[in-house]
Amino acid sequence: MSTAPDPFAPAQLGPITLRNRIVKAATFEGATRDHVVSDRLIEFHRRVAAGGVGMTTVAYCAVSPDGCGTPNEIILADAAIPGLQRLADVVHAEGTAVAAQIGHAGAVAAATGHRGLSPSPVFSPLAMKRTRAVTDDDIARITRDFADAGRVVADGGFDAVEIHLGHGYLPSEFLSPKLNRRTDQWGGSLANRARFPRQIVTAVRDAVGGRLAVTAKLNMADGVPGGLWIDESIEVARMLEADGCLDAIELTGGSSLQNPMYLFRGEAPIHEMADTMPGVIGLGFRLFGKRFLPEYPFEEAYFLPYARQFREAVDIPLILLGGINRLDTIQRAMEEGFEFVAMGRALLREPDLVDKLQTRTSAEGLCIHCNKCMPTIYSGTRCVLVE
Ligand SMILES: Cc1cc2nc3c(=O)[nH]c(=O)nc-3n(C[C@H](O)[C@H](O)[C@H](O)COP(=O)(O)O)c2cc1C
Ligand code: SF4
């Protein structure tokens, strides 16, 4: 008989208890205005919570205005606290915990009109100009911004904070040997490249103490030649474990900047994305988009082969993510020693999928991984197959 935990039974995540081991992965909701929580955002998470998930994640919240990756993200300043409290109350009323994903978009912020920041200057096709290399003062300021953001999330009554260390955003750019060409204490060796992300994680933990669970979303592989790969990312996981500031690591991969489809797998929604772009840029993307968005076939639990290597290497709780759509996959993740699973698109398609799996009304989600929800982040994130 299997000794694996029941995925639908309560589980401890650092200082908090979740009603089950299934987490809603961050899928940017495109539901905020004026950088604060909206009623639409609350309703998005109420539905997911009512559908039975253990914890829902409010997607990408910026730690500072220059950290926004898209216009109209929540900026984690004091003005955001009342809205966060309202959202937390509504989610808690459904018996679900709530996390906020916090990040600094780095070079990706160039898309929002800010001067993109990166470890070393790179050309940003989003802004058609070069980014600026961060200075020591920037690093000190952004570290403080992460700590302050953690405190805002705690004051907002949330249960957890997820620090974004993946997907080509600023901390992830620092980890990348391709993007980080610095020769100072923040670049070069892996220990140097990991210094800023580790400093961020420590600062957030120091700021929130035991008030919140603290997790990180970490790239196992950037999916680009010369980028962060599993040999080094396992070492980063070991360093983070040794620092003792995290309650779990969510394992991901890919880069919003350099190789987005590595993150999702399946078909690239070229035409739907082109429709969200102005005139000539949209036309160019329609014609040449396939070059920028190489596709990878979708497979159930596509990150599992990489994530297994992490399971062998570290003892810290791990959250398996990426193409989880079936009950037997969740059970298998538990058998392989993952403490939690995270699901994104499957719960966009069916916010009540966890209930359906738990009651055995269904054994598999309906999401077909067409990725046509990706461009809906600009108009209110939704599954295009749901009316
Ligand atoms: C519409 C959409 C928006 C997303 N927004 C975010 C985001 O804000 N932050 C993030 O870390 N990942 C984001 N993701 C990626 C998901 O968190 C997840 O890593 C990815 O979808 C793979 O998981 P899945 O196969 O369960 O969907 C987004 C995914 C989708 C489909
Ligand atoms: S649009 Fe719907 S079916 Fe397609 S990937 Fe997104 S959630 Fe799944």
Coordinates of C-alpha atoms and ligand atoms in Angstrom, one line a residue:
M1 CA 0.0 0.0 0.0
S2 CA 1.2 3.5 -0.8
T3 CA 2.6 5.6 2.0
A4 CA 2.3 8.8 -0.1
P5 CA 0.2 11.5 1.5
D6 CA -3.4 12.0 0.5
P7 CA -3.3 15.1 -1.8
F8 CA -6.7 16.1 -0.4
A9 CA -5.8 16.0 3.3
P10 CA -4.5 19.1 5.2
A11 CA -0.8 19.8 5.0
Q12 CA 1.6 22.1 6.6
L13 CA 3.4 24.8 4.6
G14 CA 5.8 26.5 7.0
P15 CA 3.7 28.3 9.6
I16 CA 0.4 27.7 7.8
T17 CA -1.9 24.7 7.2
L18 CA -3.5 24.3 3.8
R19 CA -6.7 22.3 3.5
N20 CA -5.0 20.2 0.8
R21 CA -1.8 20.0 -1.3
I22 CA -3.0 21.7 -4.4
V23 CA -2.0 25.3 -5.1
K24 CA -3.4 27.5 -7.9
A25 CA -0.3 28.7 -9.8
A26 CA 0.0 32.4 -10.5
T27 CA -1.7 33.3 -13.8
F28 CA -1.7 37.0 -14.2
E29 CA -5.3 38.0 -14.0
G30 CA -5.4 41.3 -16.0
A31 CA -8.0 42.4 -13.6
T32 CA -6.5 45.4 -11.7
R33 CA -6.7 49.1 -12.3
D34 CA -4.7 51.8 -10.6
H35 CA -2.2 49.2 -9.2
V36 CA -4.6 48.1 -6.4
V37 CA -7.0 45.1 -5.9
S38 CA -10.3 45.3 -7.9
D39 CA -13.6 43.6 -7.3
R40 CA -12.9 41.6 -10.5
L41 CA -9.7 40.3 -9.0
I42 CA -11.5 39.3 -5.9
E43 CA -14.1 37.4 -7.8
F44 CA -11.4 35.6 -9.9
H45 CA -9.9 34.2 -6.7
R46 CA -13.2 33.6 -4.9
R47 CA -14.2 31.2 -7.8
V48 CA -10.9 29.4 -7.6
A49 CA -11.1 29.2 -3.8
A50 CA -14.7 27.9 -3.9
G51 CA -13.5 25.2 -6.3
G52 CA -11.6 23.5 -3.6
V53 CA -7.9 24.5 -4.0
G54 CA -5.7 24.6 -0.9
M55 CA -4.1 27.9 -1.7
T56 CA -4.7 30.4 -4.5
T57 CA -1.9 32.7 -5.7
V58 CA -2.5 36.3 -6.7
A59 CA -0.2 36.6 -9.7
Y60 CA 2.7 38.9 -10.3
C61 CA 2.6 41.9 -7.9
A62 CA 5.4 44.4 -8.4
V63 CA 7.6 45.4 -5.6
S64 CA 8.1 48.9 -7.1
P65 CA 6.8 50.9 -10.0
D66 CA 9.9 50.1 -12.1
G67 CA 9.3 46.4 -11.4
C68 CA 6.0 46.1 -13.3
G69 CA 6.1 43.6 -16.2
T70 CA 2.8 44.7 -17.6
P71 CA 0.7 47.9 -17.1
N72 CA -1.7 47.9 -14.2
E73 CA -0.2 45.3 -12.0
I74 CA -0.6 45.6 -8.2
I75 CA 2.3 47.6 -6.8
L76 CA 2.9 46.5 -3.2
A77 CA 2.8 49.8 -1.4
D78 CA 0.7 50.7 1.6
A79 CA -2.1 51.9 -0.7
A80 CA -2.6 48.2 -1.7
I81 CA -3.3 46.9 1.8
P82 CA -7.0 47.6 2.2
G83 CA -7.7 45.8 -1.1
L84 CA -5.5 42.9 -0.2
Q85 CA -7.4 42.6 3.1
R86 CA -10.7 42.4 1.3
L87 CA -9.4 39.8 -1.1
A88 CA -7.9 37.7 1.7
D89 CA -11.2 37.8 3.7
V90 CA -13.2 36.6 0.7
V91 CA -10.8 33.7 -0.1
H92 CA -10.5 32.7 3.6
A93 CA -14.3 32.5 3.8
E94 CA -14.1 29.7 1.2
G95 CA -11.6 27.8 3.4
T96 CA -8.7 28.5 1.2
A97 CA -5.3 30.2 1.9
V98 CA -4.0 33.0 -0.3
A99 CA -0.5 33.8 -1.5
A100 CA 0.9 36.8 -3.4
Q101 CA 3.6 36.4 -6.0
I102 CA 6.0 39.3 -5.7
G103 CA 8.6 40.2 -8.2
H104 CA 10.7 42.8 -10.1
A105 CA 10.4 42.4 -13.9
G106 CA 13.9 43.6 -14.7
A107 CA 14.4 43.9 -18.5
V108 CA 10.7 42.9 -19.0
A109 CA 9.7 46.2 -17.4
A110 CA 10.8 47.9 -20.6
A111 CA 7.4 46.9 -21.9
T112 CA 5.7 49.2 -19.5
G113 CA 7.5 52.4 -20.5
H114 CA 10.1 52.1 -17.7
R115 CA 13.8 51.8 -18.5
G116 CA 14.3 48.1 -18.2
L117 CA 16.9 47.0 -15.6
S118 CA 19.2 44.0 -15.9
P119 CA 22.4 42.7 -14.5
S120 CA 24.2 43.8 -17.7
P121 CA 22.8 45.9 -20.5
V122 CA 20.8 44.0 -23.2
F123 CA 18.8 45.2 -26.1
S124 CA 15.1 45.0 -25.3
P125 CA 12.9 44.3 -28.4
L126 CA 9.9 45.3 -26.2
A127 CA 11.2 48.9 -25.9
M128 CA 13.5 49.0 -28.9
K129 CA 16.3 50.2 -26.6
R130 CA 19.0 48.9 -24.3
T131 CA 18.3 48.3 -20.7
R132 CA 20.4 49.8 -17.9
A133 CA 22.7 47.7 -15.7
V134 CA 21.7 47.9 -12.1
T135 CA 24.1 49.6 -9.7
D136 CA 24.9 48.7 -6.1
D137 CA 22.4 51.4 -5.0
D138 CA 19.7 49.8 -7.2
I139 CA 20.4 46.4 -5.6
A140 CA 20.2 47.8 -2.1
R141 CA 16.9 49.7 -3.0
I142 CA 15.3 46.7 -4.7
T143 CA 16.2 44.4 -1.8
R144 CA 14.4 46.8 0.5
D145 CA 11.5 47.0 -1.9
F146 CA 11.1 43.2 -1.7
A147 CA 11.2 43.3 2.1
D148 CA 8.7 46.1 2.2
A149 CA 6.5 44.2 -0.3
G150 CA 6.6 41.1 2.0
R151 CA 5.4 43.3 4.9
V152 CA 2.6 44.8 2.8
V153 CA 1.4 41.2 1.9
A154 CA 1.5 40.2 5.6
D155 CA -0.4 43.4 6.6
G156 CA -2.9 42.5 3.9
G157 CA -3.8 39.4 5.8
F158 CA -2.4 37.0 3.3
D159 CA -1.0 33.6 4.3
A160 CA 2.0 33.3 2.0
V161 CA 4.3 35.2 -0.3
E162 CA 5.9 33.7 -3.4
I163 CA 9.1 35.3 -4.5
H164 CA 9.6 35.2 -8.2
L165 CA 13.1 34.0 -9.0
G166 CA 12.2 32.6 -12.5
H167 CA 11.0 33.4 -16.0
G168 CA 13.7 35.9 -16.9
Y169 CA 12.6 38.6 -14.4
L170 CA 15.3 40.5 -12.5
P171 CA 16.5 37.8 -10.0
S172 CA 16.4 35.2 -12.7
E173 CA 18.4 37.4 -15.0
F174 CA 21.1 37.6 -12.3
L175 CA 21.2 33.7 -12.1
S176 CA 21.6 33.4 -15.9
P177 CA 25.2 33.1 -17.1
K178 CA 24.0 34.4 -20.4
L179 CA 22.4 37.6 -19.2
N180 CA 24.7 38.3 -16.2
R181 CA 28.1 39.3 -17.5
R182 CA 29.1 41.3 -14.5
T183 CA 32.6 41.0 -13.1
D184 CA 31.8 42.4 -9.6
Q185 CA 30.5 40.5 -6.6
W186 CA 27.1 40.1 -8.3
G187 CA 28.4 38.2 -11.4
G188 CA 30.7 35.5 -12.6
S189 CA 30.7 32.5 -10.3
L190 CA 27.4 30.9 -9.5
A191 CA 27.8 32.0 -5.8
N192 CA 28.1 35.6 -7.1
R193 CA 25.2 35.3 -9.5
A194 CA 23.0 33.8 -6.7
R195 CA 24.0 36.5 -4.2
F196 CA 21.2 39.0 -5.1
P197 CA 18.4 36.4 -5.3
R198 CA 19.5 34.9 -1.9
Q199 CA 19.7 38.4 -0.4
I200 CA 16.2 39.1 -1.6
V201 CA 14.8 35.9 0.0
T202 CA 16.6 36.6 3.3
A203 CA 15.3 40.1 3.4
V204 CA 11.7 39.0 2.8
R205 CA 12.0 36.4 5.5
D206 CA 13.5 38.9 7.9
A207 CA 10.7 41.3 7.1
V208 CA 7.8 38.9 7.6
G209 CA 9.3 36.5 10.2
G210 CA 6.8 33.7 10.9
R211 CA 3.7 35.8 9.9
L212 CA 3.7 34.2 6.4
A213 CA 4.9 31.1 4.6
V214 CA 7.6 32.2 2.2
T215 CA 8.1 30.3 -1.0
A216 CA 10.1 31.0 -4.2
K217 CA 9.4 30.1 -7.8
L218 CA 12.7 29.0 -9.2
N219 CA 13.8 28.2 -12.8
M220 CA 15.3 24.8 -13.2
A221 CA 16.2 25.8 -16.8
D222 CA 15.8 29.0 -18.8
G223 CA 15.4 27.0 -22.0
V224 CA 18.0 29.0 -23.9
P225 CA 21.5 28.1 -24.9
G226 CA 24.0 29.5 -22.4
G227 CA 21.2 30.2 -19.8
L228 CA 20.7 28.7 -16.4
W229 CA 20.5 25.0 -16.6
I230 CA 19.8 22.2 -14.1
D231 CA 23.4 21.6 -13.1
E232 CA 23.5 25.1 -11.6
S233 CA 19.9 25.5 -10.6
I234 CA 20.1 22.5 -8.3
E235 CA 23.1 24.2 -6.6
V236 CA 20.9 27.3 -6.2
A237 CA 18.2 25.2 -4.6
R238 CA 20.8 23.8 -2.2
M239 CA 22.0 27.3 -1.3
L240 CA 18.4 28.5 -0.7
E241 CA 17.8 25.4 1.4
A242 CA 21.0 26.1 3.4
D243 CA 19.9 29.8 4.0
G244 CA 16.8 28.4 5.8
C245 CA 14.5 31.3 4.7
L246 CA 12.1 29.4 2.5
D247 CA 9.2 27.0 3.3
A248 CA 9.0 25.5 -0.2
I249 CA 10.3 25.9 -3.7
E250 CA 8.0 25.9 -6.8
L251 CA 9.9 24.5 -9.7
T252 CA 9.5 26.1 -13.1
G253 CA 11.4 27.0 -16.3
G254 CA 11.5 29.2 -19.3
S255 CA 11.8 32.9 -19.9
S256 CA 9.1 35.5 -20.7
L257 CA 11.9 37.4 -22.4
Q258 CA 13.9 34.8 -24.3
N259 CA 11.7 31.7 -24.6
P260 CA 8.2 31.9 -23.3
M261 CA 6.8 28.6 -24.8
Y262 CA 9.4 26.6 -22.8
L263 CA 7.3 27.6 -19.8
F264 CA 4.0 26.5 -21.2
R265 CA 4.6 23.9 -24.0
G266 CA 1.9 23.4 -26.7
E267 CA 0.9 25.7 -29.5
A268 CA 2.1 29.3 -29.6
P269 CA -1.0 31.6 -30.0
I270 CA 0.7 33.8 -32.6
H271 CA -2.5 35.3 -34.2
E272 CA -4.2 36.0 -30.9
M273 CA -1.1 37.7 -29.5
A274 CA -0.7 39.7 -32.7
D275 CA -4.2 40.9 -32.2
T276 CA -3.2 42.6 -28.9
M277 CA -0.3 44.5 -30.6
P278 CA -0.5 47.9 -32.3
G279 CA -0.4 48.1 -36.2
V280 CA 2.9 47.3 -37.7
I281 CA 4.2 45.5 -34.6
G282 CA 1.2 43.2 -34.8
L283 CA 1.7 42.6 -38.5
G284 CA 5.4 41.8 -37.9
F285 CA 4.5 39.4 -35.1
R286 CA 1.9 37.7 -37.3
L287 CA 4.6 37.1 -40.0
F288 CA 7.6 36.3 -37.8
G289 CA 6.2 35.4 -34.4
K290 CA 7.0 31.7 -34.8
R291 CA 10.7 32.7 -34.8
F292 CA 10.4 34.3 -31.4
L293 CA 8.2 31.7 -30.0
P294 CA 9.6 28.2 -30.8
E295 CA 7.1 25.6 -29.8
Y296 CA 7.5 22.5 -27.6
P297 CA 5.1 19.6 -27.6
F298 CA 2.8 19.5 -24.5
E299 CA 3.2 16.5 -22.2
E300 CA 1.4 15.9 -18.9
A301 CA 3.7 17.0 -16.1
Y302 CA 6.4 18.1 -18.5
F303 CA 8.7 19.4 -15.8
L304 CA 8.7 16.2 -13.8
P305 CA 11.9 14.7 -15.3
Y306 CA 13.9 17.8 -14.2
A307 CA 12.0 18.2 -10.9
R308 CA 12.9 14.7 -9.9
Q309 CA 16.6 15.7 -9.9
F310 CA 15.8 18.4 -7.4
R311 CA 13.8 15.9 -5.3
E312 CA 16.9 13.8 -5.0
A313 CA 19.2 16.7 -4.2
V314 CA 17.3 18.7 -1.6
D315 CA 15.0 18.0 1.4
I316 CA 13.2 21.3 1.4
P317 CA 9.5 20.9 0.4
L318 CA 9.0 21.1 -3.3
I319 CA 5.9 22.2 -5.4
L320 CA 5.7 20.4 -8.7
L321 CA 4.3 22.5 -11.6
G322 CA 3.9 22.3 -15.3
G323 CA 1.1 20.6 -17.2
I324 CA -0.6 18.9 -14.3
N325 CA -4.1 18.0 -15.4
R326 CA -4.9 14.6 -14.0
L327 CA -5.7 13.0 -10.6
D328 CA -3.2 10.2 -11.2
T329 CA -0.4 12.8 -11.9
I330 CA -1.1 14.5 -8.6
Q331 CA -1.0 11.1 -6.8
R332 CA 2.2 10.2 -8.6
A333 CA 3.8 13.5 -7.5
M334 CA 3.0 12.7 -3.9
E335 CA 4.5 9.2 -4.4
E336 CA 7.6 10.7 -5.8
G337 CA 8.0 12.9 -2.7
F338 CA 6.7 16.3 -3.8
E339 CA 4.8 17.9 -1.0
F340 CA 2.5 20.0 -3.2
V341 CA 1.4 20.5 -6.8
A342 CA 0.6 23.7 -8.5
M343 CA -1.9 24.0 -11.4
G344 CA -2.4 27.0 -13.7
R345 CA -4.3 26.5 -16.9
A346 CA -6.2 23.5 -15.7
L347 CA -7.8 25.8 -13.1
L348 CA -8.4 28.6 -15.5
R349 CA -10.4 26.1 -17.6
E350 CA -12.2 24.7 -14.6
P351 CA -11.9 26.6 -11.3
D352 CA -13.7 23.8 -9.6
L353 CA -11.4 21.0 -10.9
V354 CA -10.0 20.2 -7.4
D355 CA -13.5 19.5 -6.1
K356 CA -14.2 17.3 -9.2
L357 CA -11.0 15.4 -8.7
Q358 CA -11.6 15.0 -5.0
T359 CA -15.1 13.7 -5.4
R360 CA -14.0 11.5 -8.4
T361 CA -16.6 13.3 -10.6
S362 CA -13.7 13.7 -12.9
A363 CA -10.2 12.2 -13.2
E364 CA -8.8 14.7 -15.7
G365 CA -9.2 18.4 -16.5
L366 CA -10.7 19.7 -19.7
C367 CA -7.8 22.2 -20.6
I368 CA -6.4 21.4 -24.0
H369 CA -3.3 23.5 -23.6
C370 CA -4.0 25.7 -26.7
N371 CA -2.5 28.6 -24.8
K372 CA -5.1 31.0 -26.2
C373 CA -5.6 32.3 -22.6
M374 CA -2.1 33.8 -22.8
P375 CA -3.0 37.0 -24.6
T376 CA -6.2 37.4 -22.5
I377 CA -3.9 38.8 -19.7
Y378 CA -4.5 42.2 -21.4
S379 CA -8.3 42.1 -21.3
G380 CA -9.1 40.0 -18.2
T381 CA -7.5 36.5 -18.0
R382 CA -9.8 33.7 -19.0
C383 CA -10.1 30.4 -20.7
V384 CA -11.3 31.1 -24.2
L385 CA -13.4 27.9 -24.1
V386 CA -15.4 29.2 -21.1
E387 CA -18.2 31.7 -21.6
Ligands
LIG1 C1 -2.6 33.3 -18.7 C2 -1.4 33.0 -17.9 C3 -0.8 33.9 -17.1 C4 0.4 33.6 -16.3 N1 0.9 34.5 -15.5 C5 1.9 34.2 -14.7 C6 2.4 35.1 -13.7 O1 1.9 36.2 -13.5 N2 3.5 34.7 -13.0 C7 4.0 33.4 -13.1 O2 5.0 33.1 -12.4 N3 3.6 32.6 -14.0 C8 2.5 32.9 -14.8 N4 2.0 32.0 -15.6 C9 2.6 30.6 -15.7 C10 2.0 29.7 -14.7 O3 2.1 30.0 -13.4 C11 2.6 28.3 -14.9 O4 3.9 28.4 -14.6 C12 2.4 27.7 -16.3 O5 1.1 28.0 -16.8 C13 2.6 26.2 -16.3 O6 1.6 25.6 -15.4 P1 0.3 24.9 -16.0 O7 0.7 23.9 -17.0 O8 -0.4 24.3 -14.8 O9 -0.6 25.9 -16.6 C14 0.9 32.3 -16.4 C15 0.3 31.3 -17.2 C16 -0.8 31.6 -18.0 C17 -1.5 30.6 -18.8
SF4_2 S1 -7.5 28.8 -23.3 FE1 -8.4 27.3 -21.9 S2 -8.1 25.3 -22.8 FE2 -6.7 26.8 -23.8 S3 -4.8 26.6 -22.5 FE3 -6.0 28.3 -21.7 S4 -7.2 27.4 -20.0 FE4 -6.5 25.7 -21.3

